XYZ file of C-alpha atoms in Angstrom:
711
model
C -28.341 -8.610 -19.082
C -28.209 -8.781 -15.367
C -26.083 -8.680 -12.803
C -26.244 -11.850 -10.704
C -23.740 -13.678 -7.305
C -22.336 -16.759 -7.191
C -21.939 -17.401 -3.380
C -20.021 -20.465 -2.129
C -17.183 -21.130 0.897
C -14.814 -22.714 -1.333
C -12.608 -21.060 -3.060
C -12.671 -23.698 -5.996
C -16.675 -24.076 -6.533
C -16.325 -20.243 -7.679
C -13.506 -20.848 -9.982
C -15.521 -23.709 -11.513
C -18.089 -21.099 -11.233
C -16.261 -18.583 -13.564
C -15.366 -21.045 -16.469
C -18.550 -21.889 -16.939
C -19.767 -18.394 -17.407
C -16.663 -17.442 -19.651
C -16.455 -21.451 -21.381
C -20.058 -20.275 -23.595
C -20.841 -21.660 -26.719
C -22.163 -18.856 -29.379
C -22.287 -18.663 -33.159
C -20.051 -15.987 -33.780
C -16.772 -18.189 -34.982
C -14.789 -14.944 -33.711
C -16.225 -14.388 -30.214
C -13.242 -17.213 -29.173
C -10.792 -13.703 -29.694
C -13.002 -11.594 -27.596
C -11.116 -10.378 -24.436
C -11.442 -11.718 -21.176
C -12.482 -9.119 -17.966
C -11.959 -9.790 -14.997
C -11.943 -7.814 -11.957
C -9.505 -9.380 -9.135
C -8.979 -7.554 -4.944
C -4.919 -7.626 -5.973
C -2.130 -8.459 -8.020
C -1.237 -11.692 -6.149
C -5.308 -12.542 -6.515
C -4.473 -11.920 -10.730
C -0.778 -14.163 -11.067
C -3.488 -17.305 -9.192
C -6.589 -16.897 -10.625
C -4.809 -17.141 -14.685
C -3.325 -20.285 -13.261
C -5.828 -22.040 -12.528
C -7.395 -20.839 -15.832
C -4.792 -22.265 -18.136
C -4.371 -25.213 -15.573
C -8.333 -26.021 -15.868
C -8.431 -24.870 -19.878
C -4.934 -25.465 -21.136
C -4.231 -21.819 -21.691
C -4.764 -18.736 -20.081
C -4.985 -15.793 -22.514
C -6.782 -12.850 -23.932
C -7.627 -11.891 -20.305
C -7.352 -8.543 -19.429
C -8.127 -7.982 -15.506
C -8.684 -4.543 -13.131
C -7.636 -3.816 -10.201
C -10.937 -3.782 -7.211
C -13.853 -2.233 -8.622
C -12.427 1.677 -9.273
C -9.921 0.486 -11.900
C -12.563 -1.044 -14.124
C -14.715 2.070 -13.582
C -12.224 4.274 -15.002
C -11.530 1.690 -18.080
C -15.064 1.950 -18.968
C -14.659 5.625 -18.733
C -11.891 5.983 -20.996
C -13.339 3.038 -24.158
C -17.137 5.498 -23.905
C -16.268 9.261 -23.439
C -14.731 11.142 -26.686
C -12.896 13.854 -24.262
C -9.993 11.466 -23.380
C -7.898 14.552 -21.623
C -10.916 15.137 -19.121
C -10.861 11.733 -17.617
C -7.229 11.361 -18.146
C -7.223 14.844 -15.869
C -9.716 13.672 -13.496
C -7.938 10.417 -12.638
C -5.854 11.831 -9.950
C -3.566 8.720 -8.942
C -2.951 8.720 -4.773
C 0.690 9.545 -5.279
C -0.054 12.576 -6.869
C -2.526 13.370 -4.228
C 0.203 12.921 -1.530
C 2.733 15.318 -3.742
C -0.310 17.985 -3.879
C -0.571 17.984 0.031
C 2.666 17.640 0.868
C 3.430 21.187 -1.476
C 0.412 22.585 -0.244
C 1.613 22.367 2.983
C 5.001 22.852 2.809
C 5.354 26.487 3.400
C 3.589 27.014 6.565
C 6.805 24.492 7.869
C 9.576 26.164 6.679
C 9.842 29.135 9.874
C 11.546 28.854 12.866
C 8.442 29.076 14.945
C 4.478 28.181 14.295
C 3.313 31.746 12.422
C -0.272 30.511 12.274
C -2.807 31.891 14.049
C -4.240 29.727 16.432
C -7.780 30.698 14.989
C -6.384 29.227 11.923
C -7.891 25.638 10.356
C -4.219 24.256 9.947
C -3.005 25.246 13.135
C -3.268 22.476 15.077
C -1.702 19.567 12.400
C 0.962 21.989 11.886
C 1.818 23.145 15.674
C 1.787 18.840 15.781
C 4.858 18.833 13.520
C 6.561 21.542 15.220
C 6.150 19.535 18.569
C 7.753 16.439 16.727
C 11.209 18.438 15.834
C 11.086 20.717 19.220
C 13.412 18.491 20.695
C 16.651 18.711 17.957
C 18.480 21.567 18.265
C 20.716 22.083 14.726
C 18.284 23.876 12.132
C 19.281 21.602 9.761
C 18.180 18.488 11.627
C 15.371 20.291 12.988
C 13.678 20.983 9.408
C 14.476 17.937 8.206
C 12.400 16.106 10.907
C 9.526 18.776 10.159
C 9.984 17.421 6.655
C 9.753 13.732 7.530
C 6.843 14.390 9.673
C 4.993 16.853 7.259
C 5.657 13.958 4.337
C 3.889 11.109 7.116
C 1.145 13.220 7.374
C 0.882 13.789 3.473
C 0.684 9.818 3.131
C -1.735 9.047 5.956
C -4.347 12.292 4.841
C -4.020 10.709 0.775
C -5.498 7.519 2.368
C -7.758 9.226 4.101
C -8.924 11.159 1.121
C -9.144 8.107 -0.920
C -12.076 6.541 1.244
C -13.498 9.355 1.751
C -14.473 10.038 -2.039
C -15.326 6.170 -1.647
C -17.239 6.700 1.321
C -18.116 9.954 2.369
C -19.353 11.196 -1.217
C -22.691 10.164 -2.103
C -26.016 11.345 -2.020
C -28.528 8.328 -0.329
C -31.746 10.200 0.299
C -32.360 11.369 -3.950
C -31.648 15.365 -3.133
C -33.064 17.131 -6.559
C -30.492 17.887 -9.182
C -30.746 21.290 -8.703
C -30.292 21.792 -5.410
C -27.281 20.977 -2.604
C -27.089 17.496 -1.458
C -28.191 17.970 2.249
C -27.184 13.652 3.449
C -25.090 14.361 6.399
C -23.227 11.187 5.494
C -22.275 13.405 2.130
C -19.070 14.960 4.103
C -17.074 16.177 0.692
C -20.836 18.296 -0.631
C -20.395 19.727 2.521
C -16.740 20.570 3.160
C -17.212 21.794 -0.468
C -19.625 24.733 0.456
C -17.320 25.221 2.982
C -20.184 23.912 5.587
C -18.798 22.243 8.752
C -20.114 18.878 9.635
C -22.382 18.616 12.850
C -20.103 16.155 15.224
C -22.183 15.882 17.452
C -24.950 14.376 15.343
C -21.966 11.276 14.048
C -21.341 10.989 17.787
C -24.667 10.184 18.315
C -25.343 7.918 15.432
C -23.195 5.632 16.531
C -23.930 6.057 20.175
C -21.178 7.245 22.073
C -21.066 8.862 25.330
C -17.955 11.233 24.510
C -16.388 13.728 26.403
C -15.554 18.052 25.942
C -12.060 17.171 25.028
C -13.037 13.972 22.395
C -16.125 16.212 21.133
C -12.595 19.531 20.735
C -10.080 16.674 19.219
C -12.696 16.071 16.808
C -13.483 19.394 15.838
C -9.935 20.016 14.986
C -9.559 17.385 12.720
C -13.088 18.318 10.985
C -11.698 22.025 10.713
C -7.756 21.358 9.142
C -9.057 18.159 6.965
C -11.888 20.853 5.356
C -9.446 23.511 4.683
C -7.801 21.294 2.960
C -10.009 19.679 0.792
C -11.572 23.300 -0.096
C -8.836 24.392 -1.362
C -6.501 21.706 -2.784
C -9.314 18.759 -3.867
C -12.612 20.020 -4.093
C -12.696 21.123 -7.421
C -10.674 17.901 -9.181
C -13.654 16.087 -7.568
C -16.625 17.913 -8.816
C -14.602 17.270 -12.104
C -14.519 13.033 -11.614
C -18.379 13.553 -10.761
C -18.677 14.932 -13.506
C -17.121 12.634 -15.291
C -19.515 9.663 -14.187
C -22.413 11.908 -15.375
C -21.488 11.840 -18.459
C -20.391 8.108 -18.579
C -23.852 7.314 -17.560
C -25.599 9.889 -20.118
C -24.185 8.501 -23.062
C -25.259 5.105 -21.612
C -29.388 5.848 -20.973
C -29.246 7.753 -24.601
C -31.165 4.986 -26.693
C -28.938 6.780 -30.118
C -25.586 6.361 -28.036
C -25.994 3.225 -26.095
C -25.355 0.827 -28.853
C -21.559 2.291 -29.752
C -20.597 2.458 -25.883
C -21.568 -0.952 -25.935
C -19.202 -2.564 -28.122
C -16.015 -0.421 -26.533
C -17.163 -2.380 -23.344
C -17.069 -5.772 -22.676
C -19.944 -8.504 -22.762
C -19.486 -10.297 -19.508
C -17.725 -8.541 -16.453
C -16.646 -10.783 -14.125
C -15.917 -9.998 -10.570
C -13.837 -12.751 -8.716
C -14.171 -12.449 -5.101
C -13.839 -8.950 -2.810
C -11.058 -7.114 -0.392
C -13.456 -4.429 -0.713
C -17.211 -2.763 -1.730
C -18.057 0.884 -1.341
C -21.978 1.377 -1.812
C -21.240 3.733 -4.557
C -18.910 0.783 -6.550
C -21.955 -1.677 -6.436
C -23.963 1.153 -7.397
C -22.248 1.559 -10.189
C -22.347 -2.345 -11.169
C -26.176 -2.592 -10.542
C -26.572 0.068 -13.475
C -24.200 -1.406 -15.850
C -26.307 -4.689 -14.990
C -28.993 -3.481 -16.951
C -26.349 -2.944 -19.947
C -24.212 -6.246 -19.789
C -23.721 -9.366 -18.012
C -21.867 -8.907 -14.317
C -21.149 -11.975 -12.262
C -20.079 -11.609 -8.945
C -18.240 -14.970 -7.615
C -18.752 -14.088 -3.541
C -16.785 -15.843 -0.639
C -18.899 -16.045 2.038
C -18.338 -18.880 4.933
C -21.215 -18.877 6.110
C -24.974 -20.201 3.845
C -27.003 -18.721 6.955
C -27.703 -15.290 6.995
C -25.802 -13.295 9.056
C -25.932 -9.907 8.005
C -26.849 -8.320 10.882
C -24.942 -10.419 13.700
C -22.308 -8.646 15.990
C -19.124 -9.487 18.110
C -20.382 -10.733 21.380
C -17.989 -8.712 23.159
C -18.946 -5.692 21.307
C -22.857 -6.328 22.118
C -21.256 -6.566 25.906
C -20.708 -3.579 26.020
C -23.422 -2.091 23.813
C -25.864 -3.738 26.761
C -23.920 -1.817 29.245
C -24.276 1.033 27.788
C -27.856 1.134 27.312
C -28.528 0.050 31.012
C -26.372 3.241 31.740
C -27.993 5.439 29.408
C -31.299 4.695 31.318
C -29.846 4.563 34.919
C -28.372 7.699 34.346
C -31.902 8.935 33.811
C -33.896 7.414 35.692
C -31.258 7.083 39.363
C -34.471 5.893 41.432
C -34.975 2.731 38.796
C -34.920 -0.708 40.546
C -33.390 -3.613 39.152
C -36.448 -4.750 38.013
C -36.897 -1.696 35.957
C -33.949 -1.690 34.276
C -34.433 -5.520 33.430
C -37.672 -4.554 31.916
C -36.266 -1.777 29.786
C -32.975 -4.294 28.530
C -35.995 -6.568 27.425
C -37.705 -4.076 25.625
C -35.230 -2.702 23.830
C -33.789 -5.805 23.170
C -37.181 -6.937 21.601
C -37.513 -3.924 19.478
C -33.716 -4.117 18.926
C -34.220 -7.584 16.664
C -31.303 -8.803 19.212
C -32.200 -12.465 18.256
C -30.525 -12.106 14.405
C -27.511 -9.760 15.943
C -26.963 -12.126 18.605
C -23.582 -13.847 17.516
C -24.105 -17.552 17.554
C -20.282 -18.020 15.875
C -17.685 -15.691 17.617
C -14.882 -16.905 15.436
C -16.363 -15.777 12.181
C -18.339 -12.566 13.835
C -15.227 -11.672 15.527
C -12.792 -11.609 12.725
C -15.296 -11.491 9.636
C -16.077 -8.052 10.495
C -15.740 -6.687 6.514
C -17.141 -9.781 5.436
C -20.142 -9.657 6.963
C -20.535 -6.045 5.622
C -20.147 -7.488 2.118
C -22.464 -10.005 2.825
C -24.644 -7.438 4.265
C -24.532 -4.679 1.187
C -24.807 -7.705 -1.459
C -27.716 -9.462 0.545
C -30.205 -6.563 -1.481
C -29.463 -8.209 -4.417
C -30.609 -11.587 -3.122
C -34.508 -11.016 -4.469
C -33.407 -12.278 -8.059
C -35.025 -9.006 -9.610
C -31.839 -8.007 -11.351
C -30.160 -11.365 -12.105
C -29.593 -14.321 -10.571
C -28.564 -15.574 -6.907
C -27.012 -18.665 -7.027
C -25.894 -20.305 -3.578
C -23.291 -22.935 -4.218
C -22.121 -24.090 -0.966
C -20.662 -27.523 -0.532
C -22.047 -29.973 2.350
C -19.257 -32.044 3.474
C -18.771 -33.940 6.408
C -16.701 -33.540 8.551
C -13.828 -35.363 8.989
C -11.312 -33.035 11.462
C -10.909 -30.574 13.598
C -10.969 -27.907 10.273
C -13.785 -29.181 8.649
C -15.608 -29.186 11.597
C -15.045 -25.612 12.658
C -15.673 -24.298 9.595
C -18.964 -26.722 9.090
C -20.418 -25.246 12.143
C -18.898 -21.522 10.737
C -21.209 -22.699 7.567
C -24.286 -23.799 9.269
C -23.735 -20.954 12.878
C -24.033 -23.526 14.964
C -23.040 -22.005 18.019
C -19.850 -23.460 19.576
C -20.093 -26.182 23.137
C -17.644 -26.773 25.565
C -16.030 -30.035 24.656
C -17.709 -29.896 21.578
C -14.459 -29.903 19.694
C -12.377 -33.539 20.114
C -9.002 -33.863 19.009
C -7.976 -37.043 17.810
C -3.771 -37.457 18.363
C -3.066 -37.862 14.738
C -5.035 -34.872 13.742
C -3.074 -32.300 12.442
C -5.768 -30.250 10.848
C -4.804 -26.874 12.802
C -1.501 -25.977 14.251
C -0.330 -23.801 16.494
C 2.883 -23.831 16.995
C 4.541 -20.694 20.193
C 8.472 -19.783 19.091
C 10.157 -16.668 20.843
C 11.199 -14.644 17.639
C 10.149 -14.030 13.963
C 13.197 -16.605 12.966
C 12.413 -19.439 15.331
C 8.596 -19.052 13.085
C 10.699 -19.149 10.081
C 12.694 -21.739 11.258
C 9.850 -24.321 12.267
C 7.439 -23.338 9.388
C 10.576 -24.523 7.359
C 10.719 -27.417 9.114
C 6.399 -28.352 8.585
C 6.508 -27.811 4.887
C 9.399 -30.220 4.440
C 7.442 -32.600 6.731
C 4.417 -31.736 5.187
C 5.682 -32.108 1.719
C 7.136 -35.257 2.745
C 4.025 -36.936 2.502
C 3.469 -36.589 -0.985
C 1.417 -40.092 -2.749
C 0.714 -40.662 -6.646
C -2.772 -40.597 -5.104
C -2.885 -37.501 -3.180
C 0.207 -35.621 -4.497
C 1.636 -32.311 -2.690
C 3.621 -29.599 -4.683
C 5.316 -26.379 -3.269
C 2.606 -24.355 -5.133
C 0.093 -25.714 -3.124
C 1.563 -23.692 -0.313
C 0.320 -20.464 0.605
C 2.027 -19.089 4.032
C 0.195 -15.350 4.824
C 1.968 -12.655 7.405
C 0.923 -9.479 8.767
C 3.921 -7.320 8.076
C 5.748 -8.862 5.122
C 8.346 -6.346 4.699
C 9.238 -6.328 8.338
C 10.447 -10.286 7.515
C 11.602 -10.387 4.313
C 15.672 -10.772 5.271
C 14.662 -13.249 7.734
C 12.887 -14.763 5.134
C 15.344 -14.743 2.250
C 17.566 -16.062 4.827
C 15.756 -19.042 6.139
C 14.506 -19.949 2.394
C 17.708 -19.635 0.242
C 17.009 -17.907 -3.264
C 19.629 -21.167 -4.734
C 19.949 -24.697 -3.624
C 23.021 -25.955 -1.456
C 24.536 -29.200 -0.382
C 23.345 -28.791 3.547
C 19.354 -28.596 3.089
C 16.388 -29.585 1.287
C 15.749 -26.395 -0.870
C 12.332 -24.943 -1.050
C 11.269 -22.806 -3.498
C 9.556 -20.086 -2.140
C 8.251 -16.693 -3.948
C 7.347 -13.625 -1.893
C 4.803 -12.109 -3.417
C 4.004 -8.108 -3.444
C 7.967 -7.346 -3.035
C 10.568 -6.832 -5.765
C 12.069 -9.774 -6.632
C 15.590 -10.136 -5.104
C 18.110 -9.519 -7.797
C 16.218 -6.204 -9.008
C 16.212 -5.077 -5.153
C 19.931 -5.618 -4.779
C 20.618 -3.362 -8.577
C 18.953 -0.924 -7.124
C 20.650 -1.383 -4.087
C 23.748 -0.831 -5.872
C 22.223 2.171 -8.103
C 21.062 3.857 -4.737
C 24.445 2.873 -2.376
C 26.084 5.880 -4.242
C 23.533 8.061 -3.236
C 22.072 7.508 0.112
C 25.964 5.894 2.032
C 27.530 9.101 2.293
C 24.423 9.780 4.525
C 25.312 7.411 7.175
C 28.698 6.495 8.866
C 30.144 5.781 5.796
C 32.506 2.434 7.257
C 34.317 -0.398 5.423
C 31.823 -2.837 6.319
C 29.461 -0.466 4.429
C 31.199 0.240 1.250
C 32.298 -3.689 1.939
C 28.526 -4.862 1.465
C 27.949 -2.212 -1.547
C 30.913 -3.688 -3.771
C 30.391 -6.981 -3.465
C 26.672 -6.372 -4.631
C 26.582 -7.871 -8.549
C 25.058 -4.812 -10.215
C 28.328 -2.464 -8.206
C 30.799 -4.975 -9.871
C 29.309 -4.617 -13.721
C 29.225 -1.695 -13.143
C 32.529 -0.975 -12.226
C 33.637 -4.211 -14.630
C 34.971 -5.753 -11.156
C 34.776 -9.602 -10.277
C 35.376 -11.731 -6.569
C 38.913 -11.466 -6.633
C 39.221 -7.671 -7.724
C 36.605 -6.621 -4.797
C 38.003 -8.580 -2.105
C 42.127 -6.771 -3.396
C 40.400 -3.610 -3.210
C 39.384 -4.188 0.089
C 42.479 -5.488 1.745
C 44.292 -2.609 -0.041
C 41.312 0.114 1.836
C 41.424 -1.400 5.317
C 46.394 -2.147 4.934
C 45.551 1.800 3.755
C 43.802 3.140 6.746
C 40.056 3.467 5.486
C 37.689 3.292 8.466
C 34.871 5.255 8.368
C 33.300 8.202 6.311
C 34.300 9.536 2.731
C 36.432 12.453 3.399
C 36.735 15.312 5.332
C 33.638 17.428 4.608
C 31.575 14.300 5.077
C 33.440 14.101 8.676
C 32.812 17.527 10.048
C 28.843 16.005 9.751
C 29.204 13.685 12.081
C 32.152 15.401 14.588
C 31.577 18.042 16.781
C 32.767 21.487 16.121
C 36.219 21.080 17.767
C 37.251 17.783 16.629
C 39.420 18.236 12.888
C 40.711 14.682 13.072
C 39.668 13.385 9.855
C 41.541 10.434 9.433
C 41.079 6.901 8.960
C 38.522 7.965 5.740
C 38.387 6.947 2.022
C 39.904 9.742 0.738
C 42.706 9.573 3.112
C 43.407 5.270 2.564
C 42.292 6.753 -1.282
C 45.140 9.758 -1.118
C 47.832 7.052 0.154
C 47.073 4.127 -2.084
C 47.353 6.776 -5.466
C 50.558 8.074 -3.515
C 51.956 4.359 -3.311
C 51.729 4.724 -6.532
C 54.206 7.833 -7.839
C 56.425 6.565 -4.544
C 56.742 3.075 -3.832
C 58.157 3.196 -0.712
C 57.014 4.869 2.925
C 57.088 8.877 2.982
C 55.834 12.145 3.706
C 54.718 13.669 1.278
C 52.628 17.109 1.821
C 52.068 15.373 4.900
C 50.325 12.180 3.752
C 52.665 8.512 3.943
C 52.397 6.976 1.035
C 51.633 3.415 0.936
C 54.692 1.193 -0.065
C 52.709 -1.984 -1.091
C 51.252 -1.154 -4.042
C 51.667 -3.608 -6.707
C 51.314 -2.611 -10.666
C 48.636 -5.174 -10.919
C 46.780 -2.905 -8.194
C 46.934 0.126 -10.476
C 43.790 -0.246 -12.814
C 41.924 -1.505 -9.617
C 43.225 2.336 -7.597
C 42.260 3.891 -10.670
C 38.596 2.340 -10.370
C 38.583 2.955 -6.832
C 39.311 7.004 -7.490
C 36.268 6.659 -10.139
C 34.221 4.987 -7.643
C 35.276 8.415 -5.085
C 34.299 10.580 -7.540
C 30.487 8.837 -7.757
C 30.091 9.564 -4.381
C 31.464 12.681 -3.944
C 28.766 14.367 -6.743
C 26.386 12.728 -5.324
C 26.936 13.995 -1.627
C 24.126 16.651 -1.189
C 21.397 15.652 -3.158
C 19.515 13.886 -0.320
C 19.911 17.095 1.219
C 19.700 19.653 -1.278
C 16.281 20.405 0.033
C 17.473 21.766 3.023
C 20.771 23.795 1.202
C 18.774 25.569 -0.796
C 21.112 28.301 -2.252
C 24.135 26.644 -0.954
C 23.736 23.881 -3.656
C 23.152 23.962 -7.530
C 20.814 20.712 -7.368
C 16.752 21.385 -8.538
C 14.968 19.870 -6.173
C 11.181 19.669 -7.736
C 10.789 15.933 -9.035
C 10.838 16.015 -12.363
C 14.701 16.751 -11.680
C 15.266 14.221 -9.170
C 13.673 11.662 -11.750
C 15.637 12.623 -14.659
C 18.815 11.985 -12.615
C 17.330 8.727 -11.171
C 16.731 7.690 -14.662
C 20.584 9.010 -15.771
C 22.233 6.575 -12.738
C 19.520 3.201 -14.269
C 20.362 4.096 -17.117
C 24.493 3.910 -16.607
C 23.848 0.774 -14.523
C 21.568 -0.462 -17.518
C 24.989 0.134 -19.912
C 26.955 -1.743 -17.609
C 25.240 -5.065 -18.403
C 23.022 -4.812 -15.412
C 19.559 -6.135 -16.538
C 17.249 -6.507 -13.672
C 16.740 -2.930 -13.067
C 13.512 -3.078 -16.023
C 11.316 -2.650 -13.066
C 12.685 0.364 -11.358
C 13.038 1.862 -15.200
C 9.388 0.943 -15.646
C 7.793 2.241 -12.358
C 10.453 6.023 -12.918
C 9.332 6.035 -15.937
C 5.396 5.852 -14.725
C 6.005 8.086 -11.645
C 7.399 9.975 -14.751
C 4.128 9.884 -17.135
C 2.051 10.493 -13.780
C 4.046 13.826 -13.072
C 3.505 15.096 -16.933
C -0.062 14.586 -17.417
C -0.806 15.974 -13.580
C 1.375 19.072 -14.586
C -0.380 19.196 -18.119
C -3.906 19.579 -17.436
C -3.604 21.859 -13.866
C -4.623 24.917 -15.972
C -4.519 26.771 -12.816
C -2.685 30.206 -12.535
C -0.290 28.662 -10.121
C 0.145 25.100 -10.955
C 0.807 24.095 -7.437
C 2.173 20.350 -9.769
C 4.054 23.226 -12.136
C 7.259 22.022 -9.492
C 6.741 20.156 -6.818
C 9.438 20.879 -4.184
C 10.397 17.489 -2.645
C 13.154 16.000 -0.855
C 14.833 12.902 -2.367
C 14.137 11.120 -0.230
C 10.720 11.200 -0.057
C 10.804 10.283 -3.384
C 12.565 7.326 -3.101
């Protein structure tokens, strides 16, 4: 039993290393039925790895994937410890953290002005929320802005606290268990005791010169974060730490260990790393004493580069060193400064820290830090350390660059001659994201066209990376259409990390009845919603019916707004012209059924061009209006307060959303399965969190959250 590391600059070599470790001869015929456990950095890597295993073995089955090390960590706790409820209670999802932060701070933004005293720890963060809404005049808009700002704050703070639990919660000096940890890096222990951090010491450790303003800003941040942590999450984190202690108590007990090991896999494979907190590596090292842990590490260089730094950072750092020396010795000569700097550089071990390849150290800082942490295992005392680097002769510009990084060869001027036929690295300068995608499409078609029998090229050989996928997703779908057409070459594209197109459009149909009324509700918006396949299935329509409905509404005068009540929200106080709304046109159509000629009846002019075949369509439009009317206050129910009978807590919203999803599914919409599972997952998380929250005034018992943020 040990922890092994296999590192290479080739991902296919790491896959071969994985297969060699999973396919091992055994005298036990039932070994083939044992589940293989893998830790992967993301769902995308999980899917890619499953395909590669299937290609190599002919099948990929009986594999259990865990998202990052933390995912397996809590799986192990759940398997080994008998008190399952205690483990479930301690494992708080970040979504619940975000909701709890929102719930804790919500009461402080309900007043017209900030009611907190200036010396209150939360005053600065609450004041920023008030400042964000200070330019708005209307009370409703102002409250909506404060709530949206608070929810954004809750999102960011939940991420921050999640990182603190990984990187700012460990004892690194081995403080006695019967004493409080005094490590300066253990922020959460200090906050739990109500102690403020020594911020000047934190800045000093990074060798930064700070102003009084910067220090004051940092103190304000530390102040409200400490208060929020202590009042909201400290007790839960103590519970998390006790779970870890209970787990290792069982594993280190000679009598309990055999039974515990039966519940854990005999081998654990970590396939590449996206993050590697020291605490989680320590977990794997301790686990390696009882089972085989194999870490397959992607490393672009075979040389030792754990201490290398970005050359730009090094120049700035050297400049600050000289400035500090001059500040203490204002009469120093250039020779004195150079002598001091040479001695400092010698002590600083600068030759090792120098960047021998700036491209690597400038863009590979996270990979460098992972290698630095893993290099502690290179002695081989805890397991094998295998360097599986492949030595290849450079054949083009890309492989030359990769080779230089592999051997840390410092780039020199004119060392990279570019042949005319060399297209291994291409740079295309485009004026917009849309143009980028169009050029990309042409390049992919050209690349695939060069396929041959000896070197076949397939679309699934291509990976495209973008910095903000969600922002350009609509453009991707327009340039790479979902279905083939006769006008251009069809390229099948799968967009990883976003909802499938059919599920996305079905969810748009469900949300349309809730969200459209929050906008201008124009005829164009309504027509787009009515044209969705899920909407047509729900109301038993087809394309011809939809086109006739839109034609009737346009001819009857529908331009914008649901009805008079809806228009009052956007029109000025003196404007009472409520014509040309959906209800205005619908009243004319309904009256046209009863009075088949242009005639006024109670100030409504009937629409005469209604045919008998339109009666059923108008009935459907009445039903659609009633569905919109029923949901008109959902998005603003939180602000209406006592003016509405709707419950604004998360549990009530989830039930209403589930009812709408089921309504569409019963009408034949099958693509909402993914959305239904997400809503059910949130219901389970909320139920568990509320059930295990045993405080007298449970913060999760009745989370009062606007529907917009839940969506």
